[in-house]
Coordinates of C-alpha atoms and ligand atoms in Angstrom, one line a residue:
Chain Q
M1 CA -18.3 -125.9 -40.0
S2 CA -19.4 -122.2 -40.4
P3 CA -20.7 -121.2 -43.8
F4 CA -18.2 -119.7 -46.3
R5 CA -18.0 -118.6 -49.9
Y6 CA -15.7 -120.6 -52.2
A7 CA -14.0 -119.4 -55.4
R8 CA -11.1 -120.5 -57.5
A9 CA -8.4 -117.9 -58.2
A10 CA -7.6 -117.7 -61.9
D11 CA -4.0 -116.6 -61.2
V12 CA -1.9 -114.8 -58.7
S13 CA -3.3 -111.3 -59.2
D14 CA -6.8 -112.7 -59.0
A15 CA -6.0 -114.5 -55.8
V16 CA -4.5 -111.5 -54.0
R17 CA -7.4 -109.3 -55.1
Q18 CA -10.0 -111.8 -53.8
A19 CA -8.1 -112.2 -50.6
Q20 CA -8.7 -108.5 -49.7
A21 CA -12.3 -109.5 -48.6
A22 CA -12.5 -109.6 -44.8
G23 CA -12.5 -113.1 -43.4
S24 CA -11.0 -114.7 -46.5
R25 CA -8.3 -117.3 -46.5
F26 CA -6.2 -119.0 -49.2
L27 CA -6.9 -122.7 -49.7
G28 CA -4.3 -125.2 -50.9
G29 CA -5.0 -128.9 -50.7
G30 CA -7.2 -128.2 -47.6
T31 CA -5.6 -131.0 -45.6
N32 CA -5.0 -128.7 -42.6
L33 CA -7.4 -125.8 -43.1
V34 CA -10.5 -128.0 -43.8
D35 CA -9.7 -130.1 -40.7
L36 CA -9.3 -126.9 -38.6
M37 CA -12.6 -125.5 -40.0
R38 CA -14.4 -128.7 -39.1
E39 CA -13.1 -128.3 -35.5
T40 CA -14.2 -124.6 -35.6
V41 CA -10.7 -123.6 -34.7
E42 CA -10.6 -121.6 -38.0
R43 CA -13.7 -119.9 -39.3
P44 CA -13.0 -118.1 -42.6
T45 CA -16.0 -116.6 -44.4
A46 CA -14.4 -117.0 -47.8
L47 CA -11.9 -119.5 -49.3
V48 CA -9.8 -118.5 -52.2
D49 CA -8.6 -121.8 -53.9
V50 CA -5.0 -121.2 -55.1
T51 CA -4.3 -124.6 -56.4
G52 CA -4.5 -123.3 -60.0
M53 CA -1.5 -121.1 -59.5
P54 CA 1.9 -122.1 -60.9
A55 CA 3.1 -125.5 -59.7
D56 CA 6.1 -125.8 -62.0
I57 CA 9.5 -126.9 -60.7
G58 CA 12.3 -125.5 -62.8
E59 CA 15.9 -124.3 -62.8
S60 CA 16.7 -120.7 -62.1
A61 CA 19.3 -118.7 -64.0
D62 CA 21.9 -119.1 -61.1
G63 CA 21.5 -122.9 -61.1
G64 CA 19.1 -123.1 -58.2
L65 CA 15.5 -124.2 -58.3
V66 CA 12.2 -122.4 -58.3
I67 CA 9.2 -124.4 -57.0
G68 CA 5.7 -123.0 -57.6
A69 CA 3.7 -122.8 -54.4
A70 CA 0.9 -124.9 -55.8
A71 CA 3.2 -127.8 -56.4
R72 CA 2.0 -130.9 -54.6
N73 CA 4.3 -132.3 -51.9
T74 CA 4.6 -135.6 -53.9
A75 CA 5.7 -133.7 -57.0
V76 CA 8.5 -132.0 -55.1
A77 CA 9.7 -135.2 -53.4
E78 CA 9.7 -137.1 -56.7
H79 CA 11.4 -134.5 -58.9
P80 CA 14.7 -135.8 -60.3
L81 CA 16.6 -132.6 -59.6
I82 CA 15.4 -132.4 -56.0
R83 CA 16.3 -136.1 -55.4
T84 CA 19.8 -135.7 -56.7
R85 CA 20.7 -132.1 -55.7
Y86 CA 18.7 -131.6 -52.5
P87 CA 18.1 -135.2 -51.2
M88 CA 17.3 -134.0 -47.7
L89 CA 14.2 -132.2 -49.1
S90 CA 12.9 -135.3 -50.8
R91 CA 13.5 -137.3 -47.7
A92 CA 11.9 -134.8 -45.4
I93 CA 8.7 -134.7 -47.5
V94 CA 8.3 -138.5 -47.7
A95 CA 8.9 -138.7 -43.9
G96 CA 5.7 -136.7 -43.4
A97 CA 2.0 -137.6 -43.3
S98 CA 0.8 -140.3 -45.7
A99 CA 1.1 -140.7 -49.5
Q100 CA -2.6 -139.7 -49.8
I101 CA -2.0 -136.5 -47.9
R102 CA 1.2 -135.7 -49.8
N103 CA -0.7 -136.1 -53.0
M104 CA -3.1 -133.4 -51.8
A105 CA -0.9 -131.0 -49.9
T106 CA 0.7 -128.0 -51.6
V107 CA 4.0 -126.4 -50.9
G108 CA 2.3 -123.2 -49.8
G109 CA 0.0 -125.1 -47.4
N110 CA 2.8 -127.2 -46.0
L111 CA 4.7 -124.0 -45.1
L112 CA 1.7 -122.4 -43.4
Q113 CA 0.2 -125.5 -41.7
R114 CA -0.6 -124.8 -38.1
T115 CA 0.6 -126.6 -35.0
R116 CA -0.7 -130.0 -34.0
C117 CA -0.8 -129.1 -30.3
A118 CA -3.9 -131.1 -29.2
Y119 CA -5.1 -128.2 -27.0
F120 CA -5.1 -125.9 -30.0
Y121 CA -7.4 -128.3 -31.8
D122 CA -9.7 -128.8 -28.7
N123 CA -11.9 -125.8 -29.2
G124 CA -14.4 -125.5 -26.3
G125 CA -12.5 -128.0 -24.2
S126 CA -9.1 -126.5 -23.5
R127 CA -7.4 -123.2 -23.0
C128 CA -5.0 -122.1 -25.7
N129 CA -3.4 -118.7 -26.3
K130 CA -2.8 -119.4 -29.9
R131 CA -6.5 -120.1 -30.5
Q132 CA -7.9 -117.6 -28.0
P133 CA -5.2 -115.0 -27.1
G134 CA -5.0 -114.3 -23.3
E135 CA -6.9 -117.5 -22.4
G136 CA -3.9 -119.4 -21.0
C137 CA -2.0 -122.5 -22.2
D138 CA -3.1 -125.9 -21.1
A139 CA -0.1 -127.6 -22.6
I140 CA 2.4 -126.1 -20.1
D141 CA 0.9 -128.1 -17.2
G142 CA -0.6 -130.8 -19.4
F143 CA 0.5 -133.4 -22.0
N144 CA 3.6 -131.8 -23.5
R145 CA 5.6 -134.7 -24.8
Y146 CA 5.4 -133.2 -28.4
H147 CA 6.1 -129.7 -27.4
A148 CA 9.0 -127.2 -27.6
I149 CA 12.4 -127.3 -25.8
L150 CA 13.8 -124.2 -27.6
G151 CA 12.6 -120.7 -28.1
A152 CA 9.2 -121.2 -26.3
S153 CA 7.5 -118.5 -24.2
P154 CA 5.3 -118.5 -21.1
S155 CA 2.4 -118.0 -23.5
C156 CA 3.0 -120.9 -25.9
V157 CA 5.2 -124.0 -26.1
A158 CA 3.9 -125.4 -29.4
V159 CA 6.1 -126.7 -32.2
H160 CA 5.9 -126.2 -35.9
P161 CA 4.8 -129.6 -37.3
S162 CA 6.3 -129.6 -40.9
D163 CA 9.0 -131.9 -41.9
M164 CA 9.6 -130.2 -45.3
C165 CA 10.2 -126.9 -43.5
V166 CA 13.1 -128.3 -41.5
A167 CA 14.9 -129.1 -44.8
L168 CA 14.1 -125.7 -46.2
A169 CA 15.6 -124.0 -43.1
A170 CA 18.8 -126.0 -43.6
L171 CA 18.9 -125.2 -47.3
D172 CA 18.7 -121.4 -47.0
A173 CA 15.7 -121.3 -49.2
A174 CA 13.8 -118.1 -50.0
V175 CA 10.0 -117.5 -50.1
N176 CA 8.4 -115.4 -52.8
V177 CA 5.2 -113.7 -51.6
E178 CA 2.8 -111.3 -53.3
S179 CA -0.1 -109.1 -52.2
V180 CA -2.1 -106.3 -53.7
H181 CA 0.7 -104.0 -52.4
G182 CA 3.4 -105.8 -54.4
A183 CA 5.8 -108.7 -54.4
R184 CA 8.8 -109.5 -52.2
S185 CA 11.1 -112.3 -51.3
L186 CA 12.0 -113.2 -47.7
P187 CA 14.7 -115.6 -46.4
F188 CA 13.1 -118.8 -45.2
A189 CA 14.4 -118.1 -41.7
E190 CA 12.2 -115.0 -41.5
L191 CA 9.0 -116.7 -42.5
H192 CA 8.1 -118.4 -39.2
R193 CA 8.4 -116.7 -35.8
L194 CA 8.9 -117.6 -32.2
P195 CA 5.7 -117.3 -30.1
G196 CA 6.7 -114.5 -27.6
D197 CA 3.7 -112.6 -26.4
L198 CA 1.8 -113.2 -29.7
P199 CA 1.4 -116.9 -30.1
Q200 CA -1.6 -116.4 -32.3
I201 CA 0.7 -115.2 -35.0
D202 CA 2.7 -118.0 -36.7
T203 CA 4.5 -116.1 -39.4
C204 CA 5.9 -112.8 -40.5
L205 CA 3.6 -112.6 -43.5
E206 CA 1.3 -109.5 -43.9
P207 CA -2.4 -110.1 -44.1
G208 CA -3.4 -111.1 -47.6
E209 CA 0.1 -112.1 -48.6
L210 CA 0.2 -115.1 -50.9
I211 CA 3.1 -117.5 -51.1
T212 CA 3.9 -117.8 -54.8
A213 CA 7.1 -119.8 -54.9
L214 CA 10.0 -121.3 -53.0
V215 CA 13.5 -120.6 -54.3
L216 CA 16.3 -123.0 -53.5
P217 CA 19.8 -121.5 -54.0
P218 CA 22.5 -123.5 -55.9
L219 CA 24.1 -125.4 -53.0
P220 CA 26.6 -128.1 -53.9
I221 CA 26.9 -129.3 -50.3
A222 CA 23.2 -130.3 -50.4
R223 CA 24.0 -133.2 -52.6
H224 CA 25.5 -134.8 -49.5
S225 CA 22.4 -134.3 -47.3
T226 CA 19.8 -136.3 -45.5
Y227 CA 16.8 -136.1 -43.1
R228 CA 16.1 -138.3 -40.1
K229 CA 12.9 -138.3 -38.2
V230 CA 12.4 -139.9 -34.8
R231 CA 8.7 -140.6 -33.9
D232 CA 6.5 -142.7 -31.7
R233 CA 5.7 -145.1 -34.5
S234 CA 7.8 -145.7 -37.6
S235 CA 5.4 -144.2 -40.1
Y236 CA 2.5 -141.7 -40.4
A237 CA 3.3 -139.8 -37.2
F238 CA 4.6 -136.3 -36.4
A239 CA 8.2 -135.9 -35.3
L240 CA 9.4 -136.0 -31.7
I241 CA 12.8 -134.8 -33.1
S242 CA 14.0 -134.5 -36.6
V243 CA 17.3 -133.5 -38.2
A244 CA 18.1 -132.2 -41.6
A245 CA 21.8 -132.0 -42.3
A246 CA 24.3 -131.6 -45.1
L247 CA 28.1 -132.1 -44.7
D248 CA 31.1 -131.5 -46.8
V249 CA 34.4 -133.2 -45.9
Q250 CA 37.7 -132.6 -47.7
D251 CA 40.9 -134.3 -46.7
G252 CA 39.6 -135.3 -43.3
I253 CA 38.3 -131.8 -42.4
I254 CA 34.7 -130.5 -42.4
T255 CA 34.7 -127.6 -44.8
D256 CA 31.0 -126.9 -44.5
V257 CA 27.8 -128.0 -42.8
R258 CA 24.1 -127.3 -42.7
L259 CA 22.0 -128.4 -39.7
A260 CA 18.4 -127.8 -38.8
L261 CA 16.1 -129.4 -36.2
G262 CA 12.4 -130.2 -36.2
G263 CA 10.1 -130.9 -33.3
V264 CA 12.0 -128.6 -31.0
A265 CA 10.5 -125.1 -31.5
H266 CA 7.7 -122.9 -32.8
K267 CA 9.7 -122.6 -36.0
P268 CA 12.1 -124.9 -37.9
W269 CA 15.3 -124.5 -35.9
R270 CA 18.5 -123.7 -37.8
A271 CA 21.4 -124.8 -35.6
H272 CA 23.8 -122.0 -36.4
E273 CA 25.8 -122.4 -33.2
A274 CA 26.4 -126.1 -33.8
E275 CA 27.3 -125.4 -37.4
A276 CA 30.0 -122.9 -36.3
L277 CA 31.6 -125.4 -34.0
I278 CA 31.7 -128.1 -36.6
R279 CA 33.2 -126.2 -39.5
G280 CA 37.0 -126.8 -39.8
K281 CA 37.0 -129.8 -37.4
P282 CA 37.5 -133.5 -38.2
P283 CA 34.3 -135.5 -38.7
E284 CA 34.3 -137.3 -35.4
P285 CA 31.4 -138.2 -33.0
A286 CA 33.0 -136.1 -30.2
V287 CA 32.9 -133.0 -32.4
F288 CA 29.3 -133.6 -33.3
L289 CA 28.2 -134.3 -29.8
A290 CA 30.0 -131.1 -28.5
A291 CA 28.3 -129.1 -31.2
A292 CA 24.9 -130.6 -30.3
D293 CA 25.4 -129.8 -26.6
A294 CA 26.2 -126.2 -27.4
E295 CA 23.1 -125.8 -29.5
L296 CA 20.9 -127.5 -26.9
S297 CA 22.5 -125.7 -23.9
A298 CA 19.6 -123.1 -24.1
A299 CA 17.0 -125.8 -24.0
Q300 CA 14.2 -125.4 -21.4
P301 CA 12.4 -128.7 -21.3
L302 CA 8.9 -129.3 -20.0
P303 CA 8.1 -132.2 -17.6
G304 CA 6.9 -134.3 -20.5
N305 CA 9.6 -133.7 -23.0
R306 CA 12.9 -133.7 -21.1
F307 CA 13.9 -136.7 -23.1
K308 CA 14.0 -134.6 -26.3
I309 CA 17.4 -133.0 -25.3
E310 CA 19.2 -136.3 -25.2
L311 CA 17.2 -137.6 -28.2
A312 CA 18.1 -134.5 -30.3
R313 CA 21.8 -134.7 -29.2
R314 CA 22.1 -138.4 -30.3
T315 CA 20.1 -137.9 -33.5
I316 CA 22.3 -134.9 -34.5
A317 CA 25.5 -136.9 -33.9
A318 CA 24.1 -140.0 -35.7
V319 CA 23.0 -138.1 -38.8
L320 CA 26.3 -136.2 -39.1
S321 CA 28.3 -139.4 -38.6
E322 CA 26.3 -141.1 -41.3
L323 CA 27.0 -138.3 -43.7
A324 CA 30.7 -138.3 -42.8
G325 CA 30.8 -142.1 -43.3
E326 CA 29.5 -141.7 -46.8
Q327 CA 32.4 -139.3 -47.7
A328 CA 35.1 -141.2 -45.9
Chain X
M1 CA -20.2 -127.2 -61.6
T2 CA -19.8 -130.9 -62.1
I3 CA -17.6 -133.8 -61.1
A4 CA -17.2 -137.3 -62.6
V5 CA -17.8 -140.2 -60.2
N6 CA -17.1 -143.7 -61.5
G7 CA -17.6 -142.4 -65.0
T8 CA -20.9 -140.6 -64.4
I9 CA -21.1 -136.8 -64.5
V10 CA -22.9 -135.4 -61.4
S11 CA -23.6 -131.9 -60.1
L12 CA -21.6 -130.5 -57.2
P13 CA -23.6 -129.5 -54.1
D14 CA -24.4 -125.8 -53.7
D15 CA -23.0 -125.7 -50.2
P16 CA -19.2 -125.7 -50.4
R17 CA -19.0 -127.3 -46.9
V18 CA -19.9 -130.7 -48.2
S19 CA -16.8 -132.9 -48.2
L20 CA -16.0 -135.2 -51.1
L21 CA -16.6 -138.1 -48.7
D22 CA -20.1 -136.8 -47.8
L23 CA -20.9 -136.2 -51.4
L24 CA -20.1 -139.8 -52.2
R25 CA -21.9 -141.4 -49.3
E26 CA -24.8 -139.1 -48.4
H27 CA -25.6 -137.4 -51.8
L28 CA -24.7 -140.1 -54.3
H29 CA -25.5 -143.1 -52.0
L30 CA -22.1 -144.7 -52.7
P31 CA -21.4 -146.1 -49.2
G32 CA -18.4 -148.1 -50.3
T33 CA -16.0 -145.3 -49.3
K34 CA -15.9 -145.3 -45.5
K35 CA -15.8 -142.6 -42.9
G36 CA -13.4 -143.7 -40.1
C37 CA -11.9 -140.7 -38.4
N38 CA -13.0 -137.8 -40.7
Q39 CA -9.7 -136.1 -39.9
G40 CA -7.1 -137.6 -42.2
A41 CA -5.7 -140.2 -39.8
C42 CA -7.0 -143.6 -41.0
G43 CA -7.2 -143.8 -44.8
A44 CA -10.7 -145.5 -44.8
C45 CA -12.0 -142.7 -47.1
T46 CA -9.2 -143.1 -49.7
V47 CA -10.5 -142.6 -53.3
L48 CA -8.7 -142.0 -56.6
A49 CA -8.8 -138.5 -58.2
D50 CA -7.6 -138.8 -61.8
G51 CA -5.8 -142.0 -60.7
E52 CA -4.1 -140.4 -57.7
R53 CA -5.0 -141.6 -54.2
I54 CA -6.4 -138.9 -51.9
L55 CA -8.4 -138.7 -48.7
S56 CA -12.0 -137.7 -49.4
C57 CA -12.7 -136.7 -45.8
L58 CA -10.2 -133.8 -46.0
A59 CA -11.4 -132.6 -49.4
L60 CA -14.2 -130.3 -50.1
A61 CA -16.2 -131.6 -53.0
V62 CA -16.0 -128.3 -54.8
Q63 CA -12.2 -128.5 -54.9
Y64 CA -12.5 -131.4 -57.2
E65 CA -14.7 -129.7 -59.8
G66 CA -14.1 -131.2 -63.3
R67 CA -12.0 -134.1 -61.9
A68 CA -12.6 -137.8 -62.3
I69 CA -13.2 -139.7 -59.0
T70 CA -13.0 -143.4 -58.8
T71 CA -14.4 -145.2 -55.7
V72 CA -14.3 -148.9 -54.8
E73 CA -17.7 -149.2 -56.5
G74 CA -16.1 -148.1 -59.8
L75 CA -13.3 -150.8 -59.9
A76 CA -15.2 -153.8 -61.1
T77 CA -16.0 -154.1 -64.8
D78 CA -18.5 -156.3 -66.8
E79 CA -15.8 -158.9 -66.8
G80 CA -15.7 -159.1 -63.1
L81 CA -13.9 -157.8 -60.0
H82 CA -10.7 -155.8 -60.2
P83 CA -7.8 -158.3 -59.8
L84 CA -7.0 -156.6 -56.5
Q85 CA -10.5 -157.1 -55.2
A86 CA -10.3 -160.8 -56.1
A87 CA -6.9 -161.1 -54.4
F88 CA -8.3 -159.6 -51.2
I89 CA -10.9 -162.3 -51.1
E90 CA -8.4 -165.0 -52.0
H91 CA -5.9 -163.9 -49.3
D92 CA -8.4 -163.0 -46.6
G93 CA -7.3 -159.4 -46.8
F94 CA -10.0 -158.3 -44.3
Q95 CA -12.0 -159.2 -41.3
C96 CA -14.7 -156.6 -40.7
G97 CA -14.1 -155.0 -44.1
Y98 CA -14.3 -151.4 -42.9
C99 CA -10.8 -150.4 -44.1
T100 CA -11.0 -152.5 -47.2
P101 CA -12.3 -150.0 -49.8
G102 CA -9.7 -147.6 -48.7
Q103 CA -6.9 -150.2 -48.7
I104 CA -7.9 -151.3 -52.3
C105 CA -8.1 -147.7 -53.7
S106 CA -4.9 -146.8 -51.9
A107 CA -3.0 -149.8 -53.3
I108 CA -4.0 -149.1 -56.8
G109 CA -2.7 -145.5 -56.5
M110 CA 0.4 -146.8 -54.8
A111 CA 1.2 -149.1 -57.7
D112 CA 1.1 -146.1 -60.1
E113 CA 3.4 -144.1 -57.8
L114 CA 5.8 -146.9 -57.8
R115 CA 5.8 -147.3 -61.6
R116 CA 6.5 -143.5 -61.8
G117 CA 9.4 -143.9 -59.4
V118 CA 8.1 -141.9 -56.5
P119 CA 10.4 -142.5 -53.6
S120 CA 9.2 -143.4 -50.1
H121 CA 10.6 -143.0 -46.6
V122 CA 12.4 -146.4 -46.8
T123 CA 13.8 -146.0 -50.3
R124 CA 17.6 -146.3 -49.9
D125 CA 18.8 -144.9 -53.2
L126 CA 16.9 -141.7 -54.1
A127 CA 18.6 -141.6 -57.5
A128 CA 17.4 -145.1 -58.5
P129 CA 15.1 -144.8 -61.6
V130 CA 13.2 -148.0 -60.6
I131 CA 12.1 -148.9 -57.1
A132 CA 11.0 -152.5 -56.4
L133 CA 8.0 -153.2 -54.2
T134 CA 9.9 -155.0 -51.4
H135 CA 8.1 -156.0 -48.2
D136 CA 9.4 -152.8 -46.5
E137 CA 8.4 -150.5 -49.4
L138 CA 4.9 -152.0 -49.5
R139 CA 4.4 -151.6 -45.7
E140 CA 5.6 -148.0 -45.7
R141 CA 3.7 -147.0 -48.8
M142 CA 0.5 -148.4 -47.3
S143 CA 1.0 -146.9 -43.8
G144 CA -1.7 -144.3 -44.5
N145 CA -4.3 -147.0 -44.3
L146 CA -4.9 -148.4 -40.8
C147 CA -6.6 -151.7 -40.2
R148 CA -7.9 -152.2 -36.6
C149 CA -8.7 -155.9 -37.3
G150 CA -5.0 -156.6 -38.0
A151 CA -5.7 -158.1 -41.4
H152 CA -2.3 -156.9 -42.6
N153 CA -0.8 -160.2 -43.6
G154 CA -3.6 -160.9 -46.0
I155 CA -3.6 -157.3 -47.2
V156 CA 0.1 -157.4 -48.0
E157 CA -0.1 -160.8 -49.7
A158 CA -3.0 -159.6 -51.9
I159 CA -1.2 -156.4 -53.0
A160 CA 2.1 -158.2 -53.6
E161 CA 0.4 -160.9 -55.7
T162 CA -1.7 -158.4 -57.8
F163 CA 1.3 -156.2 -58.5
A164 CA 3.7 -159.0 -58.8
E165 CA 5.5 -157.3 -61.8
L166 CA 6.7 -154.6 -59.3
V167 CA 7.9 -157.1 -56.7
P168 CA 11.7 -158.0 -56.9
Ligands
LIG1 C1 -3.2 -137.1 -40.3 C2 -2.2 -136.1 -40.8 C3 -0.8 -136.4 -40.6 C4 0.1 -135.5 -41.0 N1 1.5 -135.8 -40.7 C5 2.4 -134.9 -41.1 C6 3.8 -135.1 -40.9 O1 4.2 -136.1 -40.3 N2 4.7 -134.1 -41.3 C7 4.3 -133.0 -41.9 O2 5.1 -132.2 -42.2 N3 3.0 -132.7 -42.1 C8 2.0 -133.6 -41.7 N4 0.7 -133.4 -42.0 C9 0.4 -132.0 -42.4 C10 0.3 -131.8 -43.9 O3 1.7 -131.8 -44.3 C11 -0.3 -130.5 -44.1 O4 -1.7 -130.6 -43.7 C12 -0.2 -130.0 -45.5 O5 1.1 -129.8 -45.9 C13 -0.9 -128.7 -45.7 O6 -1.0 -128.4 -47.1 P1 -2.3 -128.0 -47.8 O7 -2.0 -127.6 -49.2 O8 -3.3 -129.1 -47.7 O9 -2.7 -126.8 -46.9 P2 -4.2 -126.1 -46.6 O10 -4.8 -126.9 -45.6 O11 -4.9 -125.8 -47.8 O12 -3.7 -124.7 -46.0 C14 -2.9 -124.6 -44.8 C15 -2.7 -123.2 -44.5 O13 -1.9 -122.6 -45.5 C16 -2.5 -121.4 -46.1 N5 -2.1 -121.4 -47.5 C17 -2.2 -122.4 -48.4 N6 -1.6 -122.1 -49.5 C18 -1.1 -120.8 -49.4 C19 -0.3 -119.9 -50.2 N7 0.0 -120.3 -51.4 N8 0.0 -118.7 -49.7 C20 -0.4 -118.4 -48.4 N9 -1.1 -119.2 -47.6 C21 -1.4 -120.4 -48.1 C22 -4.0 -121.7 -45.8 O14 -4.7 -120.4 -45.8 C23 -4.0 -122.4 -44.5 O15 -3.9 -121.4 -43.4 C24 -0.2 -134.3 -41.6 C25 -1.6 -134.0 -41.8 C26 -2.5 -134.9 -41.4 C27 -4.0 -134.6 -41.7
LIG2 S1 1.3 -124.7 -26.6 FE1 0.5 -123.0 -27.8 S2 -0.9 -124.0 -29.2 FE2 -0.7 -125.5 -27.5 S3 -2.2 -124.9 -25.9 FE3 -0.4 -123.7 -25.4 S4 -0.8 -121.8 -26.5 FE4 -2.1 -123.3 -27.5
LIG3 S1 -12.0 -140.9 -42.7 FE1 -10.6 -139.9 -44.0 S2 -8.7 -140.5 -43.2 FE2 -10.1 -141.4 -41.7
LIG4 S1 -10.6 -155.4 -41.8 FE1 -11.5 -154.4 -40.1 S2 -10.4 -152.6 -40.0 FE2 -9.4 -153.6 -41.6

C-alpha cells in the first residue's frame, strides 16, 4: 500500500474542503477502497474519512425517505420503514456481501464501489482499460462469465457489482451531492454511466463531489416489491443476474411496474422497455416473458456469459409472477 | 489517538496503513484473530467493534479510533470460557481451529443482530418484529465465515445450543 495521510472530516463542509487536496479520496467503511489500495489498483495520497457525516434515516416532507450517506448498509436494511415501504431495498442489501461487511459498508461507499472484474484487480498481471486507460481489456477474450451483456463497449465489459443499487434504480431514487462549488441532486439513473470510450470513469460525479444523502420518493407500489439474486453459490457471492421489481395489479390488470436488473451492465439497468410492455396487461407469464425478451433483444453476450440472457429472462418472469401471485 | 482492545486502552499506530488485523496480531501480539484471505472473503479476521461484528482485515486501525474492540482473547472471564467457546469444544466445532476465533466472534455479533430483528436473505416476512434462529437463518447469517475443514455441523450445533433462547 502506498503511503497516505488520513483525517476524519468533522462535517460535510469540512469533508469537501479537505477533498480539494490533489490525490485525496473519501473513505467510507473502507471495504472496497482499502482492498483496492492493498492491491495498488488505487493509490490515494490522502483519505478523508466521511463516516462521521449524517447517517440518519428519516421521513421527508413529501412522505419519502432521506438516508444519510454515512448510514451503514445494515442500518438501512433493518429500518422498519424501509422493510415495510421499500422491501426490495432491504432484500437487495441483505443479498449482498456478508453481515460483517454490511455492518462496515456505508451507503455512499456502496454506491461508488468499483467493479469486481478480476482483471481490474490484477494490477501488474493483466491488461485493463479501466485501471490503465488504453492498455486493452483482458476480459473480452478471457474469463467473462460475470461480465456485461448490455451496454458494454469494445473498451470494457465490466458490470457494476452492487445489489443495493439495483433496487435504487428501480425505486427512482435521487442522490444528493455536494462539493466546494455547491450542492445538487441528481436522479439515480444519472449517477452511474456506461463505459463507452472512458471506462476509467464510473460515474457522472465531478471530482471532489461528496454523496451526502439518498432520497427515496414516496412510492406506494414499492410496498409490493422484492429482489431476487441468482449466483454461483447461495450466499456470499456476487450476482450472475439479479432482479428488483415492484408490481401493482388492480382488477386483473397491471397498473404499474418497476423493473431493474443487476449483473448485466456497467450500471444498474432500469428495464424501461419491459416496463412499458407490461403496464396495462394482465399479469401472465407470457406477458412477462415477452417484455423480458424485448428488454434483452439488444443483449450482446460474450463467449462465457451467453447463459445470462436466458437466466435474466426466466428470473424476470419468475419474480414478476411471484409478485402477481401475492396480489391475486 | 487510542483504541480499546479487550478493555485495555492502547495507542494507535502512526502509520495509517496498519490494518486493524495487523494492529491486533503484529503490534499487540494477540494472534487469536486470524488472517485468512486479507481481502474480506473468509471471515477468519472477524472481531467485535462496540459489539458489532466486522472484518478487521478490511479496516484501517485508525478508522476505529475511540472504539472498543473485542477479540476472541477478550471473551473469557475469571469465571471461565464464554459459553460459546465451551460449546465449540463440547460439539467439536472445529478441526484445525483456524476459522474458530472468527466463527465465535461472528456468532456473538449475529445473536445481537437477531435480537434486534435485523432481517437476512432467508427471512420470509420482512415485517416480522421477531425472527427465530432456524437452521436456514443460522446458516445464512454465518455464511460470511468459511471453514475449510468442514466443521460446520459442530459449529451450527454449538451456536444453536448457546443461543437456544433464539431458536424456535
Ligand atoms: C468479499 C466481499 C463480497 C462482497 N459482496 C458483495 C455483494 O454480493 N453485493 C454487493 O452489493 N456488494 C458486495 N461487496 C461490496 C460491498 O458492498 C462494498 O465494498 C461496500 O458497499 C463499500 O462501502 P464502503 O463504505 O466500505 O466503501 P469504501 O470502500 O469506503 O469506498 C468505496 C468508494 O466510495 C467512495 N466513497 C465512499 N463514501 C463516499 C461518499 N459519501 N461520497 C463520495 N464517495 C464516497 C470512496 O472514495 C471509494 O471510491 C462485497 C465486498 C467484499 C469485500
Ligand atoms: S472488463 Fe473493464 S474492468 Fe474488466 S479488464 Fe476489461 S476494461 Fe478492465
Ligand atoms: S482475513 Fe479478513 S475476511 Fe479473510
Ligand atoms: S476448523 Fe479448520 S477452517 Fe474451520
